[in-house]
Amino acid sequence: MKLGRLNHVGVATPSIERSVATYRETMGAEVVRDPFDLPAQGVRVCFVDTPNSQIELIEPLGADSPIVKFLERNPEGGQHHVCFEVPDIEAAHTWFDGKGCRILGPTRIGAHGTPIFFLHPKDMGGVLTEIMESPKQAH
Ligand SMILES: CC[C@H](C(=O)O)C(=O)SCCNC(=O)CCNC(=O)[C@H](O)C(C)(C)COP(=O)(O)OP(=O)(O)OC[C@H]1O[C@@H](n2cnc3c(N)ncnc32)[C@H](O)[C@@H]1OP(=O)(O)O
Ligand SMILES: [Co+2]
């Protein structure tokens, strides 16, 4: 399995609007894309571009959002997960399964429109880890 680039760092926030203001005013982020809802994943998402990766701001969408408990523990929000790209999500799934890592839920389409899955933080040194298939290169 070939580990690819760090695609994004997921940051949970109680307010995407407030976090965007911080990235604009304190961090000097120029291009902050419009937020969008991912109902199937229970989050509202806003990407902040950096030169070599992204910050993925995520806000709970619905009472059963997977980040509700995280925000109960961290009311101001905080670093939630990291996401690495792989060339082939199925091969990666087989790889991590073979390594005995707990894979959380089914492989599904993530915020970049490609298949993703999550690895349990307890199997990843305390870091919730998202594995994402790299977007296909436009020809
Ligand atoms: C997919 C769209 C988008 C994208 O990029 O495409 C996203 O990234 S959306 C991101 C939101 N979705 C998810 O996070 C889905 C996967 N997450 C889960 O299934 C849960 O959040 C889970 C299982 C990681 C945690 O569940 P819960 O919040 O209910 O907490 P638990 O009490 O079950 O936690 C067990 C144990 O893990 C520790 N924990 C929880 N969250 C994290 C975290 N983000 N980072 C590190 N550790 C975490 C928690 O403290 C518990 O540890 P313990 O020592 O037992 O207290
Ligand atoms: Co993510």
PDB file of N, CA and C in Angstrom, residues 12-47:
ATOM      1  N   ALA A  12     -12.952  20.220  13.756  1.00  0.00           N
ATOM      2  CA  ALA A  12     -14.360  20.340  14.153  1.00  0.00           C
ATOM      3  C   ALA A  12     -14.571  21.703  14.807  1.00  0.00           C
ATOM      4  N   THR A  13     -15.706  22.308  14.496  1.00  0.00           N
ATOM      5  CA  THR A  13     -16.007  23.634  15.037  1.00  0.00           C
ATOM      6  C   THR A  13     -17.505  23.750  15.312  1.00  0.00           C
ATOM      7  N   PRO A  14     -17.849  24.508  16.385  1.00  0.00           N
ATOM      8  CA  PRO A  14     -19.271  24.754  16.614  1.00  0.00           C
ATOM      9  C   PRO A  14     -19.847  25.761  15.616  1.00  0.00           C
ATOM     10  N   SER A  15     -18.940  26.507  14.955  1.00  0.00           N
ATOM     11  CA  SER A  15     -19.405  27.523  14.003  1.00  0.00           C
ATOM     12  C   SER A  15     -18.411  27.696  12.858  1.00  0.00           C
ATOM     13  N   ILE A  16     -18.783  27.189  11.695  1.00  0.00           N
ATOM     14  CA  ILE A  16     -17.922  27.360  10.510  1.00  0.00           C
ATOM     15  C   ILE A  16     -17.741  28.856  10.252  1.00  0.00           C
ATOM     16  N   GLU A  17     -18.805  29.617  10.427  1.00  0.00           N
ATOM     17  CA  GLU A  17     -18.730  31.065  10.145  1.00  0.00           C
ATOM     18  C   GLU A  17     -17.639  31.728  10.990  1.00  0.00           C
ATOM     19  N   ARG A  18     -17.623  31.380  12.296  1.00  0.00           N
ATOM     20  CA  ARG A  18     -16.613  31.976  13.188  1.00  0.00           C
ATOM     21  C   ARG A  18     -15.216  31.487  12.827  1.00  0.00           C
ATOM     22  N   SER A  19     -15.109  30.211  12.485  1.00  0.00           N
ATOM     23  CA  SER A  19     -13.784  29.661  12.140  1.00  0.00           C
ATOM     24  C   SER A  19     -13.260  30.269  10.847  1.00  0.00           C
ATOM     25  N   VAL A  20     -14.157  30.494   9.887  1.00  0.00           N
ATOM     26  CA  VAL A  20     -13.738  31.119   8.623  1.00  0.00           C
ATOM     27  C   VAL A  20     -13.201  32.522   8.900  1.00  0.00           C
ATOM     28  N   ALA A  21     -13.884  33.242   9.785  1.00  0.00           N
ATOM     29  CA  ALA A  21     -13.417  34.602  10.130  1.00  0.00           C
ATOM     30  C   ALA A  21     -12.013  34.527  10.735  1.00  0.00           C
ATOM     31  N   THR A  22     -11.773  33.543  11.580  1.00  0.00           N
ATOM     32  CA  THR A  22     -10.430  33.393  12.179  1.00  0.00           C
ATOM     33  C   THR A  22      -9.391  33.106  11.110  1.00  0.00           C
ATOM     34  N   TYR A  23      -9.704  32.204  10.179  1.00  0.00           N
ATOM     35  CA  TYR A  23      -8.720  31.868   9.138  1.00  0.00           C
ATOM     36  C   TYR A  23      -8.472  33.055   8.221  1.00  0.00           C
ATOM     37  N   ARG A  24      -9.537  33.853   7.981  1.00  0.00           N
ATOM     38  CA  ARG A  24      -9.363  35.024   7.110  1.00  0.00           C
ATOM     39  C   ARG A  24      -8.554  36.107   7.839  1.00  0.00           C
ATOM     40  N   GLU A  25      -9.010  36.444   9.074  1.00  0.00           N
ATOM     41  CA  GLU A  25      -8.474  37.629   9.755  1.00  0.00           C
ATOM     42  C   GLU A  25      -7.173  37.353  10.513  1.00  0.00           C
ATOM     43  N   THR A  26      -7.063  36.162  11.088  1.00  0.00           N
ATOM     44  CA  THR A  26      -5.851  35.868  11.881  1.00  0.00           C
ATOM     45  C   THR A  26      -4.810  35.134  11.055  1.00  0.00           C
ATOM     46  N   MET A  27      -5.276  34.218  10.202  1.00  0.00           N
ATOM     47  CA  MET A  27      -4.319  33.389   9.461  1.00  0.00           C
ATOM     48  C   MET A  27      -4.050  33.909   8.051  1.00  0.00           C
ATOM     49  N   GLY A  28      -4.795  34.955   7.648  1.00  0.00           N
ATOM     50  CA  GLY A  28      -4.531  35.507   6.317  1.00  0.00           C
ATOM     51  C   GLY A  28      -4.927  34.607   5.174  1.00  0.00           C
ATOM     52  N   ALA A  29      -5.869  33.710   5.428  1.00  0.00           N
ATOM     53  CA  ALA A  29      -6.319  32.812   4.345  1.00  0.00           C
ATOM     54  C   ALA A  29      -7.064  33.658   3.312  1.00  0.00           C
ATOM     55  N   GLU A  30      -6.674  33.528   2.034  1.00  0.00           N
ATOM     56  CA  GLU A  30      -7.322  34.357   1.010  1.00  0.00           C
ATOM     57  C   GLU A  30      -8.575  33.672   0.468  1.00  0.00           C
ATOM     58  N   VAL A  31      -8.329  32.467  -0.032  1.00  0.00           N
ATOM     59  CA  VAL A  31      -9.475  31.823  -0.694  1.00  0.00           C
ATOM     60  C   VAL A  31     -10.138  30.871   0.297  1.00  0.00           C
ATOM     61  N   VAL A  32     -11.300  31.239   0.743  1.00  0.00           N
ATOM     62  CA  VAL A  32     -12.032  30.317   1.609  1.00  0.00           C
ATOM     63  C   VAL A  32     -13.303  29.952   0.852  1.00  0.00           C
ATOM     64  N   ARG A  33     -13.416  28.702   0.511  1.00  0.00           N
ATOM     65  CA  ARG A  33     -14.538  28.290  -0.350  1.00  0.00           C
ATOM     66  C   ARG A  33     -15.849  28.316   0.431  1.00  0.00           C
ATOM     67  N   ASP A  34     -16.957  28.367  -0.304  1.00  0.00           N
ATOM     68  CA  ASP A  34     -18.265  28.374   0.357  1.00  0.00           C
ATOM     69  C   ASP A  34     -18.502  27.057   1.086  1.00  0.00           C
ATOM     70  N   PRO A  35     -19.121  27.134   2.278  1.00  0.00           N
ATOM     71  CA  PRO A  35     -19.483  25.909   2.986  1.00  0.00           C
ATOM     72  C   PRO A  35     -20.532  25.115   2.206  1.00  0.00           C
ATOM     73  N   PHE A  36     -20.568  23.806   2.433  1.00  0.00           N
ATOM     74  CA  PHE A  36     -21.614  22.971   1.820  1.00  0.00           C
ATOM     75  C   PHE A  36     -21.975  21.844   2.773  1.00  0.00           C
ATOM     76  N   ASP A  37     -23.194  21.361   2.637  1.00  0.00           N
ATOM     77  CA  ASP A  37     -23.693  20.308   3.531  1.00  0.00           C
ATOM     78  C   ASP A  37     -23.403  18.932   2.937  1.00  0.00           C
ATOM     79  N   LEU A  38     -23.056  18.006   3.817  1.00  0.00           N
ATOM     80  CA  LEU A  38     -22.926  16.591   3.449  1.00  0.00           C
ATOM     81  C   LEU A  38     -23.877  15.806   4.353  1.00  0.00           C
ATOM     82  N   PRO A  39     -25.182  15.851   4.061  1.00  0.00           N
ATOM     83  CA  PRO A  39     -26.150  15.201   4.959  1.00  0.00           C
ATOM     84  C   PRO A  39     -25.821  13.724   5.232  1.00  0.00           C
ATOM     85  N   ALA A  40     -25.350  13.025   4.206  1.00  0.00           N
ATOM     86  CA  ALA A  40     -25.062  11.584   4.389  1.00  0.00           C
ATOM     87  C   ALA A  40     -23.956  11.364   5.417  1.00  0.00           C
ATOM     88  N   GLN A  41     -23.105  12.409   5.593  1.00  0.00           N
ATOM     89  CA  GLN A  41     -22.000  12.258   6.559  1.00  0.00           C
ATOM     90  C   GLN A  41     -22.257  13.027   7.860  1.00  0.00           C
ATOM     91  N   GLY A  42     -23.419  13.711   7.910  1.00  0.00           N
ATOM     92  CA  GLY A  42     -23.796  14.413   9.138  1.00  0.00           C
ATOM     93  C   GLY A  42     -22.939  15.618   9.454  1.00  0.00           C
ATOM     94  N   VAL A  43     -22.388  16.243   8.418  1.00  0.00           N
ATOM     95  CA  VAL A  43     -21.560  17.437   8.650  1.00  0.00           C
ATOM     96  C   VAL A  43     -21.801  18.511   7.597  1.00  0.00           C
ATOM     97  N   ARG A  44     -21.526  19.738   7.988  1.00  0.00           N
ATOM     98  CA  ARG A  44     -21.398  20.876   7.070  1.00  0.00           C
ATOM     99  C   ARG A  44     -19.900  21.098   6.950  1.00  0.00           C
ATOM    100  N   VAL A  45     -19.440  21.360   5.728  1.00  0.00           N
ATOM    101  CA  VAL A  45     -17.996  21.369   5.459  1.00  0.00           C
ATOM    102  C   VAL A  45     -17.588  22.692   4.821  1.00  0.00           C
ATOM    103  N   CYS A  46     -16.399  23.175   5.170  1.00  0.00           N
ATOM    104  CA  CYS A  46     -15.824  24.330   4.473  1.00  0.00           C
ATOM    105  C   CYS A  46     -14.314  24.105   4.388  1.00  0.00           C
ATOM    106  N   PHE A  47     -13.790  24.122   3.164  1.00  0.00           N
ATOM    107  CA  PHE A  47     -12.355  23.911   2.969  1.00  0.00           C
ATOM    108  C   PHE A  47     -11.630  25.249   2.949  1.00  0.00           C
TER     109      PHE A  47
END
